Coordinates of C-alpha atoms in Angstrom, one line a residue:
M1 CA 241.4 9.2 76.9
N2 CA 238.5 12.1 77.8
L3 CA 239.8 13.4 81.9
R4 CA 237.1 16.0 81.5
H5 CA 233.4 16.5 81.1
E6 CA 230.7 19.3 81.0
Y7 CA 227.3 19.1 81.4
D8 CA 224.4 21.2 82.3
V9 CA 223.6 19.1 85.6
L10 CA 225.2 16.6 87.2
V11 CA 223.0 13.9 89.4
I12 CA 225.4 12.2 91.8
G13 CA 222.9 8.8 92.7
S14 CA 220.8 6.9 90.2
G15 CA 217.4 6.2 92.7
A16 CA 214.4 7.4 92.6
A17 CA 215.2 11.1 93.5
G18 CA 217.8 11.6 90.9
L19 CA 215.8 9.7 87.9
T20 CA 212.9 11.9 89.1
L21 CA 215.0 14.9 88.8
A22 CA 216.5 14.3 85.7
L23 CA 213.5 13.0 83.8
H24 CA 212.2 16.8 84.7
L25 CA 215.1 18.8 83.0
A26 CA 216.1 16.8 80.1
A27 CA 213.6 18.4 77.7
D28 CA 215.6 21.1 78.2
L29 CA 219.4 20.4 79.6
R30 CA 222.1 17.9 79.2
V31 CA 222.3 15.7 82.3
A32 CA 224.8 12.9 83.7
V33 CA 223.4 10.3 86.0
L34 CA 226.1 8.6 88.0
S35 CA 226.3 5.4 90.0
K36 CA 228.7 3.8 92.1
G37 CA 228.2 0.1 90.3
Q38 CA 225.7 -0.4 88.4
L39 CA 222.5 1.8 88.0
S40 CA 220.1 -0.1 90.7
E41 CA 222.7 -0.3 93.3
G42 CA 220.9 2.3 95.6
S43 CA 218.2 1.9 98.4
T44 CA 215.4 2.7 95.8
F45 CA 215.5 -0.6 94.0
W46 CA 215.2 -2.7 97.3
A47 CA 212.5 -0.5 98.9
Q48 CA 209.4 -2.9 99.2
G49 CA 206.4 -1.2 101.1
G50 CA 204.9 1.7 99.0
V51 CA 204.5 5.3 98.6
A52 CA 202.6 7.3 101.5
A53 CA 200.1 9.8 99.3
V54 CA 196.7 11.3 100.1
L55 CA 194.6 9.2 97.2
D56 CA 191.5 8.2 99.2
D57 CA 188.6 10.3 99.2
H58 CA 188.3 9.3 103.4
D59 CA 192.0 10.3 103.9
T60 CA 193.1 14.2 103.9
V61 CA 196.2 16.2 103.9
D62 CA 195.8 17.2 107.5
A63 CA 195.6 13.8 108.8
H64 CA 198.8 12.6 106.9
V65 CA 200.4 15.8 108.0
Q66 CA 198.9 14.9 112.0
D67 CA 200.6 11.4 111.4
T68 CA 203.9 12.5 110.2
L69 CA 204.0 15.1 113.3
I70 CA 203.5 12.4 115.9
A71 CA 205.5 10.0 114.3
G72 CA 208.6 12.4 114.3
G73 CA 208.3 13.1 117.8
G74 CA 207.6 16.8 118.0
L75 CA 211.0 17.7 115.6
C76 CA 209.2 17.4 112.0
H77 CA 209.3 21.3 110.5
E78 CA 205.2 21.2 109.5
D79 CA 206.0 23.7 107.0
A80 CA 208.1 21.1 104.9
V81 CA 205.6 18.0 106.0
R82 CA 202.6 20.1 104.4
H83 CA 204.8 20.8 101.3
I84 CA 205.2 17.2 100.5
V85 CA 201.8 15.7 101.7
G86 CA 200.3 18.4 99.8
H87 CA 202.5 17.6 96.5
S88 CA 201.6 14.0 97.2
R89 CA 198.9 13.5 95.1
D90 CA 200.6 14.8 91.9
A91 CA 203.9 12.9 92.9
I92 CA 201.8 9.7 92.4
G93 CA 200.1 11.0 89.4
W94 CA 203.6 11.6 87.8
L95 CA 204.8 8.2 88.6
I96 CA 201.5 6.8 87.3
E97 CA 202.0 8.9 83.6
Q98 CA 205.5 7.2 83.9
G99 CA 203.9 3.9 83.8
V100 CA 204.8 2.7 86.8
P101 CA 202.9 -0.8 87.6
F102 CA 201.5 -0.1 91.1
T103 CA 198.5 -2.6 92.3
R104 CA 195.4 -2.5 92.0
E105 CA 192.2 -3.8 94.2
R106 CA 191.0 -7.4 93.0
R107 CA 187.1 -7.4 91.9
E108 CA 185.0 -10.9 93.4
D109 CA 185.2 -12.2 89.8
G110 CA 189.2 -12.3 90.6
S111 CA 189.5 -9.7 87.4
E112 CA 191.6 -6.1 88.3
S113 CA 189.4 -2.9 89.0
D114 CA 189.9 0.4 88.3
D115 CA 191.1 1.9 91.8
F116 CA 194.2 1.0 93.5
H117 CA 195.1 -1.1 96.2
L118 CA 196.1 1.1 99.3
T119 CA 197.4 -0.7 102.6
R120 CA 198.3 0.9 106.4
E121 CA 201.8 1.0 107.8
G122 CA 203.0 1.8 111.8
G123 CA 201.9 5.1 112.3
H124 CA 199.2 5.9 109.6
S125 CA 195.7 6.4 110.6
H126 CA 194.5 5.2 107.0
R127 CA 195.2 2.8 104.4
R128 CA 197.3 5.1 102.2
I129 CA 200.2 3.3 100.9
I130 CA 200.1 2.8 97.2
H131 CA 202.5 0.1 96.5
A132 CA 203.5 -2.7 93.5
A133 CA 202.5 -6.0 95.5
D134 CA 206.1 -5.7 98.1
A135 CA 208.5 -4.8 95.3
T136 CA 207.7 -1.4 94.9
G137 CA 211.2 0.3 94.8
A138 CA 211.7 -2.0 92.0
A139 CA 208.4 -0.7 89.5
I140 CA 208.8 2.6 90.3
F141 CA 213.4 2.3 89.3
N142 CA 212.6 0.2 86.7
T143 CA 209.9 2.7 85.1
L144 CA 212.0 5.7 85.8
L145 CA 214.9 3.9 84.0
Q146 CA 213.5 2.8 81.4
Q147 CA 212.3 6.6 80.7
A148 CA 216.2 8.0 81.4
Q149 CA 217.7 5.2 79.0
A150 CA 215.1 6.2 75.9
H151 CA 216.0 10.3 76.9
S152 CA 218.8 11.6 74.2
N153 CA 219.9 14.5 76.7
I154 CA 220.6 11.7 79.7
E155 CA 223.6 10.0 80.1
L156 CA 223.6 7.2 82.4
L157 CA 227.2 6.5 84.0
E158 CA 228.0 3.4 85.9
D159 CA 231.3 2.7 87.6
R160 CA 231.4 6.3 88.5
V161 CA 232.8 7.3 92.4
A162 CA 232.1 10.6 93.7
V163 CA 236.0 12.0 95.3
D164 CA 234.6 15.5 96.4
L165 CA 233.0 18.2 95.2
I166 CA 235.0 20.9 93.4
T167 CA 234.1 24.9 95.1
S168 CA 234.9 28.4 94.2
Q169 CA 236.6 28.5 97.5
K170 CA 238.6 25.5 97.3
L171 CA 240.2 26.7 94.0
G172 CA 240.5 30.2 95.5
R173 CA 237.8 32.0 93.9
S174 CA 235.6 34.4 94.6
G175 CA 231.8 33.2 96.1
K176 CA 230.6 29.9 97.6
R177 CA 229.6 27.7 94.7
C178 CA 229.7 24.4 93.7
L179 CA 231.3 24.0 90.2
G180 CA 231.3 20.4 89.8
A181 CA 232.9 17.5 90.9
Y182 CA 236.0 15.0 90.8
I183 CA 234.6 11.5 89.9
L184 CA 236.9 8.4 89.9
N185 CA 236.0 6.4 86.5
R186 CA 236.1 2.6 87.8
Q187 CA 236.6 1.4 84.7
N188 CA 240.0 3.2 83.6
G189 CA 241.2 3.6 87.0
H190 CA 241.5 7.2 86.6
V191 CA 239.9 10.2 88.3
E192 CA 237.8 12.7 86.0
T193 CA 236.8 16.5 86.3
F194 CA 232.9 16.6 86.1
S195 CA 232.2 20.1 85.2
A196 CA 228.3 21.2 85.5
R197 CA 226.2 24.4 86.2
F198 CA 224.1 22.5 88.7
T199 CA 225.3 19.6 90.7
V200 CA 222.9 17.5 92.8
L201 CA 223.6 14.8 95.5
A202 CA 220.8 12.1 95.1
T203 CA 223.3 9.7 96.6
G204 CA 221.3 7.9 99.6
G205 CA 221.9 7.4 103.2
A206 CA 224.3 6.0 105.6
S207 CA 223.1 3.1 107.4
K208 CA 226.0 1.0 106.3
V209 CA 227.8 2.7 109.2
Y210 CA 226.3 0.1 111.4
L211 CA 227.0 -3.9 111.4
Y212 CA 223.4 -4.6 110.8
T213 CA 221.7 -3.0 108.1
S214 CA 219.2 -3.5 105.7
N215 CA 220.7 -1.1 103.1
P216 CA 223.0 -2.2 100.0
D217 CA 226.7 -1.8 100.2
S218 CA 226.7 2.0 98.4
A219 CA 224.4 3.4 101.5
S220 CA 228.0 4.7 102.9
G221 CA 227.0 8.5 103.2
D222 CA 228.9 10.0 100.2
G223 CA 227.1 12.8 100.0
I224 CA 226.6 14.2 103.3
A225 CA 230.4 13.9 103.9
M226 CA 231.3 15.4 100.6
A227 CA 229.1 18.5 101.3
W228 CA 230.3 18.7 104.7
R229 CA 234.1 18.7 103.4
A230 CA 232.2 21.7 100.9
G231 CA 231.4 23.8 103.9
C232 CA 227.5 22.8 104.2
R233 CA 225.6 22.3 107.4
V234 CA 224.4 19.1 108.5
A235 CA 221.3 18.4 111.1
N236 CA 219.9 15.5 112.8
M237 CA 222.6 13.0 111.8
E238 CA 221.8 11.4 115.7
F239 CA 218.5 10.1 114.5
N240 CA 219.4 6.7 112.8
Q241 CA 216.1 4.4 112.3
F242 CA 216.2 0.9 112.8
H243 CA 213.7 -0.9 110.7
P244 CA 212.4 -3.3 113.6
T245 CA 212.3 -6.5 111.1
C246 CA 214.7 -8.0 109.1
L247 CA 215.1 -11.6 108.3
Y248 CA 217.5 -13.3 111.0
H249 CA 219.7 -15.8 108.8
P250 CA 223.3 -16.2 108.1
K251 CA 222.6 -16.2 104.4
A252 CA 219.8 -13.7 104.3
K253 CA 222.5 -10.6 103.5
S254 CA 220.0 -7.8 104.4
F255 CA 216.8 -9.1 103.4
L256 CA 214.1 -6.5 104.7
I257 CA 210.6 -7.8 106.0
T258 CA 208.0 -4.9 105.1
E259 CA 205.8 -3.4 107.3
A260 CA 203.3 -4.0 105.2
L261 CA 203.3 -7.5 106.9
R262 CA 202.1 -5.8 110.1
G263 CA 200.0 -3.7 108.5
E264 CA 198.0 -6.5 107.2
G265 CA 198.0 -8.4 110.7
A266 CA 201.2 -10.1 110.9
L267 CA 202.3 -10.5 115.3
L268 CA 205.3 -10.5 116.8
K269 CA 206.3 -13.3 119.1
L270 CA 208.8 -14.5 121.5
P271 CA 209.8 -18.3 121.1
N272 CA 207.3 -19.6 123.2
G273 CA 204.6 -17.8 120.5
Q274 CA 203.6 -15.1 123.4
R275 CA 203.0 -11.6 121.6
F276 CA 205.1 -8.8 123.4
M277 CA 204.1 -5.0 121.6
P278 CA 201.2 -4.9 123.7
R279 CA 203.0 -4.6 127.0
F280 CA 204.8 -1.8 124.9
D281 CA 202.8 0.1 123.3
A282 CA 198.4 0.5 122.8
R283 CA 199.2 0.2 119.1
A284 CA 201.1 -2.9 119.2
E285 CA 202.2 -4.0 116.0
L286 CA 201.4 -0.5 114.2
A287 CA 203.3 1.4 116.5
P288 CA 206.2 3.8 114.7
R289 CA 209.4 1.9 114.0
D290 CA 211.6 3.5 116.7
I291 CA 208.9 1.9 119.6
V292 CA 208.6 -1.7 117.8
A293 CA 212.4 -1.7 117.3
R294 CA 213.4 -0.9 120.9
A295 CA 210.7 -3.1 122.1
I296 CA 212.6 -6.2 119.7
D297 CA 216.1 -4.5 121.3
H298 CA 214.7 -4.9 124.9
E299 CA 212.9 -8.5 124.3
M300 CA 216.2 -9.8 122.9
K301 CA 218.6 -8.6 125.2
R302 CA 216.4 -9.5 128.3
L303 CA 215.6 -12.9 127.2
G304 CA 219.2 -13.5 125.5
L305 CA 217.6 -14.2 122.2
D306 CA 219.2 -14.3 118.8
C307 CA 216.1 -13.1 117.4
V308 CA 212.1 -12.7 117.7
Y309 CA 209.6 -13.6 115.2
L310 CA 207.4 -12.3 112.9
D311 CA 203.9 -14.6 112.3
I312 CA 201.7 -13.9 109.5
S313 CA 200.3 -17.6 109.0
H314 CA 197.2 -16.9 110.3
K315 CA 196.1 -15.3 107.1
P316 CA 195.0 -17.1 104.1
A317 CA 197.9 -18.8 102.0
E318 CA 196.7 -17.5 98.7
F319 CA 196.6 -14.1 100.4
I320 CA 199.6 -14.0 101.5
R321 CA 201.4 -15.3 98.5
S322 CA 198.9 -12.2 96.2
H323 CA 200.4 -9.7 98.7
F324 CA 203.5 -10.3 99.3
P325 CA 205.3 -12.7 96.7
T326 CA 209.1 -11.3 96.9
V327 CA 208.8 -12.4 100.8
Y328 CA 207.1 -15.3 100.3
E329 CA 209.8 -16.1 97.7
R330 CA 213.1 -15.2 99.2
C331 CA 212.1 -16.8 102.6
L332 CA 211.1 -20.2 101.2
T333 CA 214.5 -20.2 99.4
F334 CA 215.8 -20.5 103.1
G335 CA 213.7 -23.0 104.0
I336 CA 210.9 -20.7 105.8
D337 CA 207.4 -20.8 104.7
I338 CA 205.5 -17.8 105.8
T339 CA 202.0 -19.4 105.0
R340 CA 202.8 -21.8 107.7
E341 CA 205.2 -21.1 110.3
P342 CA 206.9 -17.4 111.6
I343 CA 209.7 -15.5 110.1
P344 CA 212.7 -15.1 112.1
V345 CA 213.6 -11.1 112.7
V346 CA 216.1 -9.1 113.8
P347 CA 216.2 -5.0 114.2
A348 CA 218.9 -3.5 111.5
A349 CA 219.7 0.3 110.4
H350 CA 217.2 1.1 107.7
Y351 CA 217.2 4.7 107.1
T352 CA 219.3 8.0 107.8
C353 CA 216.9 11.0 109.2
G354 CA 219.5 13.3 109.2
G355 CA 221.4 15.2 106.6
I356 CA 222.5 17.8 104.7
V357 CA 220.2 20.6 105.4
V358 CA 218.4 22.2 102.4
D359 CA 215.6 24.4 101.7
Q360 CA 212.3 23.7 100.0
N361 CA 213.7 23.6 96.9
G362 CA 216.6 21.4 97.7
R363 CA 219.0 24.1 97.9
T364 CA 222.1 23.4 100.1
D365 CA 224.4 26.0 101.7
L366 CA 226.2 26.5 98.8
D367 CA 225.0 28.2 95.8
S368 CA 224.5 25.7 92.7
L369 CA 224.3 22.4 94.6
Y370 CA 221.4 20.6 95.6
A371 CA 220.7 17.3 98.1
I372 CA 217.5 15.2 97.5
G373 CA 216.4 12.5 99.1
E374 CA 217.6 10.6 102.1
T375 CA 220.6 12.4 101.7
S376 CA 218.9 15.5 102.4
F377 CA 217.3 17.0 105.9
T378 CA 214.2 18.5 104.9
G379 CA 212.1 18.6 108.2
L380 CA 210.2 16.2 106.9
H381 CA 210.7 12.9 109.3
G382 CA 211.9 14.5 112.1
A383 CA 212.8 11.9 115.3
N384 CA 211.5 9.2 113.4
R385 CA 210.4 8.3 110.0
M386 CA 207.1 7.7 109.2
A387 CA 206.8 4.4 107.3
S388 CA 206.6 4.7 103.1
N389 CA 207.3 9.0 103.5
S390 CA 210.4 8.3 102.1
L391 CA 210.0 7.3 98.4
L392 CA 207.3 10.4 98.7
E393 CA 209.9 12.9 99.2
C394 CA 212.2 11.5 96.7
I395 CA 209.5 12.1 94.2
V396 CA 208.5 15.6 95.5
Y397 CA 212.0 17.1 95.9
G398 CA 213.0 15.5 92.6
R399 CA 210.1 17.5 90.8
T400 CA 210.4 21.0 93.4
A401 CA 214.9 20.9 92.8
S402 CA 214.1 20.6 89.1
Q403 CA 211.7 23.7 88.9
D404 CA 214.1 25.6 91.1
I405 CA 217.0 25.0 88.3
L406 CA 215.1 26.0 85.6
S407 CA 214.1 29.2 87.0
R408 CA 218.0 29.7 87.5
L409 CA 219.8 29.1 83.9
G410 CA 220.0 32.5 83.2
Q411 CA 221.9 33.3 86.5
T412 CA 224.3 29.9 86.7
Q413 CA 227.1 29.6 84.1
L414 CA 229.5 26.5 83.3
A415 CA 233.1 26.6 84.9
S416 CA 235.2 25.3 81.8
D417 CA 238.3 25.5 83.4
L418 CA 238.6 23.3 86.2
P419 CA 241.9 21.8 87.0
R420 CA 242.6 18.2 86.9
W421 CA 242.7 15.7 89.9
D422 CA 246.5 16.0 90.7
E423 CA 247.4 12.2 91.5
S424 CA 251.2 12.8 90.7
Q425 CA 252.3 12.3 94.6
V426 CA 250.3 9.2 95.4
T427 CA 251.3 5.3 94.6
D428 CA 249.4 2.5 94.3
S429 CA 248.3 0.6 97.7
D430 CA 250.0 -2.5 98.9
E431 CA 248.1 -2.8 102.0
D432 CA 244.5 -2.8 101.5
V433 CA 243.8 -5.1 104.7
I434 CA 244.0 -1.8 106.5
I435 CA 240.9 -0.5 104.6
S436 CA 239.1 -3.8 105.1
H437 CA 239.8 -4.3 109.2
N438 CA 239.0 -0.5 109.5
W439 CA 235.7 -0.9 107.8
D440 CA 235.0 -3.5 110.1
E441 CA 236.3 -2.1 113.2
L442 CA 233.9 1.1 112.6
R443 CA 230.7 -0.5 111.7
R444 CA 231.3 -2.9 114.9
F445 CA 231.5 0.1 117.6
M446 CA 228.8 2.2 115.9
W447 CA 226.7 -1.0 116.6
D448 CA 227.5 -1.9 119.9
Y449 CA 227.9 2.4 121.1
V450 CA 225.9 4.2 119.1
G451 CA 222.8 1.6 118.5
I452 CA 219.6 1.2 119.0
V453 CA 220.3 2.2 123.2
R454 CA 222.9 4.5 124.0
T455 CA 224.6 5.8 127.0
T456 CA 226.8 9.0 127.3
K457 CA 230.1 6.3 128.1
R458 CA 229.3 4.5 125.2
L459 CA 229.4 7.6 122.8
Q460 CA 232.7 8.7 124.4
R461 CA 234.0 5.6 123.8
A462 CA 233.0 5.5 119.5
K463 CA 234.5 9.0 119.6
H464 CA 237.7 8.0 121.3
R465 CA 237.9 5.5 118.1
V466 CA 236.5 7.5 115.3
D467 CA 238.7 10.0 115.7
M468 CA 241.8 7.3 115.9
L469 CA 240.3 5.9 112.3
R470 CA 239.7 9.2 110.9
A471 CA 243.7 9.9 111.5
E472 CA 244.8 6.9 110.2
I473 CA 242.1 6.9 106.9
H474 CA 243.4 10.9 106.4
E475 CA 247.0 9.3 106.3
F476 CA 246.6 6.3 104.1
Y477 CA 243.9 8.8 101.9
S478 CA 247.0 11.2 101.0
N479 CA 249.5 8.7 100.3
Y480 CA 247.9 5.9 98.1
R481 CA 245.7 5.9 94.9
V482 CA 242.0 6.1 95.7
S483 CA 239.6 3.0 94.9
R484 CA 235.7 3.1 95.9
D485 CA 236.5 0.9 99.1
L486 CA 239.0 3.5 100.4
L487 CA 236.5 6.6 99.7
E488 CA 233.6 5.1 101.1
L489 CA 235.2 4.2 104.6
R490 CA 236.9 7.9 104.4
N491 CA 233.1 8.8 104.2
L492 CA 231.6 6.6 106.5
A493 CA 234.1 7.4 109.1
L494 CA 233.0 11.3 108.9
V495 CA 229.6 10.4 109.1
A496 CA 230.2 8.1 112.3
D497 CA 231.8 11.0 113.4
L498 CA 229.0 13.3 112.9
I499 CA 226.4 11.2 114.0
I500 CA 228.5 10.7 117.2
R501 CA 228.5 14.2 117.9
S502 CA 225.1 14.5 117.2
A503 CA 224.0 11.9 119.7
M504 CA 226.3 13.7 122.2
L505 CA 225.0 17.3 122.0
R506 CA 220.8 15.7 122.2
K507 CA 220.6 15.3 126.5
E508 CA 217.5 13.6 126.3
S509 CA 215.2 10.6 124.7
R510 CA 213.4 11.3 121.4
G511 CA 212.3 9.6 118.9
L512 CA 215.2 7.3 117.6
H513 CA 217.7 8.4 120.0
Y514 CA 217.2 6.9 122.8
T515 CA 219.7 7.4 126.1
L516 CA 219.7 5.5 129.4
D517 CA 221.3 8.6 130.6
Y518 CA 218.8 11.5 129.6
P519 CA 215.4 8.9 129.4
A520 CA 212.8 12.0 129.5
Q521 CA 212.3 14.0 126.6
L522 CA 212.9 17.7 127.1
E523 CA 209.7 20.2 126.5
Q524 CA 211.3 21.9 123.8
A525 CA 211.8 20.6 120.8
E526 CA 215.2 21.5 118.7
D527 CA 217.2 20.3 115.8
T528 CA 220.8 19.5 115.9
I529 CA 222.4 21.9 113.6
L530 CA 226.3 21.0 113.1
Q531 CA 228.5 23.8 110.9
P532 CA 231.9 22.7 109.8
P533 CA 234.4 25.2 111.1
S534 CA 236.1 25.6 107.1
A535 CA 235.1 24.0 103.5
D536 CA 238.4 22.4 104.2
D537 CA 237.8 20.6 107.0

């Protein structure tokens, strides 16, 4: 049994960011791409809306930048926004070259034209969202995966759960460098040692920290937690985006109703059919997500509602079925015909705007360690992510980080003498009920106390609970063999603590962070940056 592995580049995460980077490096380097479960388990596969990019002659980089800055509540880093938006056309061009089947305009006779169909979403001043019907993420993922599978230098490994990064500091060696990672191989039950010249965290966000989320089960903040334990700073963890419209149905686990419906005219209504968004914002249903989510939350609490309704039934049925086939078919399985009736919806945790601090090349505070995609903090999203900027960030930073890695090949050597994982002092657990109980409790109090609307008292309660939970989890982790459930719980509890601490530090309401105790916005916009006390915390 081989418990040691060596690669030029270790990519933890198999979504759009990780696959983009791997494909850009595979001509020169041996790359391993790891997934916790199946390769399609990440958030990319489930993304519906599309990719925001400046593709139309009537649109401009300046307009896209300005829209992003406005949505970000004064906290976006304009240099990062310009870097990403400025590379948007090239990023889309590369995806088209790979074969992503983006939707094209239809001529009057029903045939496809050469022009791509662009839609509009909340916060955007132009139609600039290129998409593949309403399953853009799946189209991008499947195309990139097919390309990766065909490449002999890319090894795709499923059922591999990252335990922790291996650093020179933890081994008592000189410098501050990432040397690889310990990875649980769920197929044989052993923790294996992966040595790499460069390690890339492309692990996605942490929305599973909340009870209600649009994200798959894999979104447990693993990269953020591992980077923090390795000594990297994190920033703006208090900004958790709640998507305003997830399908409300007891059997509809985590199904998102794409924002593109509102972009095409869908209206939010109360049970009596009355619209309410115009009372909250002049942009009504096309206001940024934080405003729409808070408005829905307000109306649900004011009237004691289980949900509100999103109605696009006033549009032609054929238009709805052709533009939103995935939403149409999925709702139909639950007995909801969206061409005839409104969709019951609720807000749910959707996107982690903060993350691991990186520079414009995706470099973290640790040499040879990169973070790209939702797990990173680039400065793009500020206090509120604008719709469809996230997939763009994945592609641009996957390309940028790969170029930086290629420029540093001569400076970085492989550490081939890394110690094996020591599990001689642990035993198999016979009390896994503790994991499931703590998992449920954590997600419940995060939803109740650190959700869409916050107060200082709620945050203090959450901090008290998370401290107790982390102590219990640490004891369990120290005495029993690791499992995927235990590792995810350990990471989620740490990320929850980082979110709570960040929220307690922000004495204002800005973007996605709204607190009743500090409802005003401060004049000076500043990031919340947390520095780990030591590399071993």
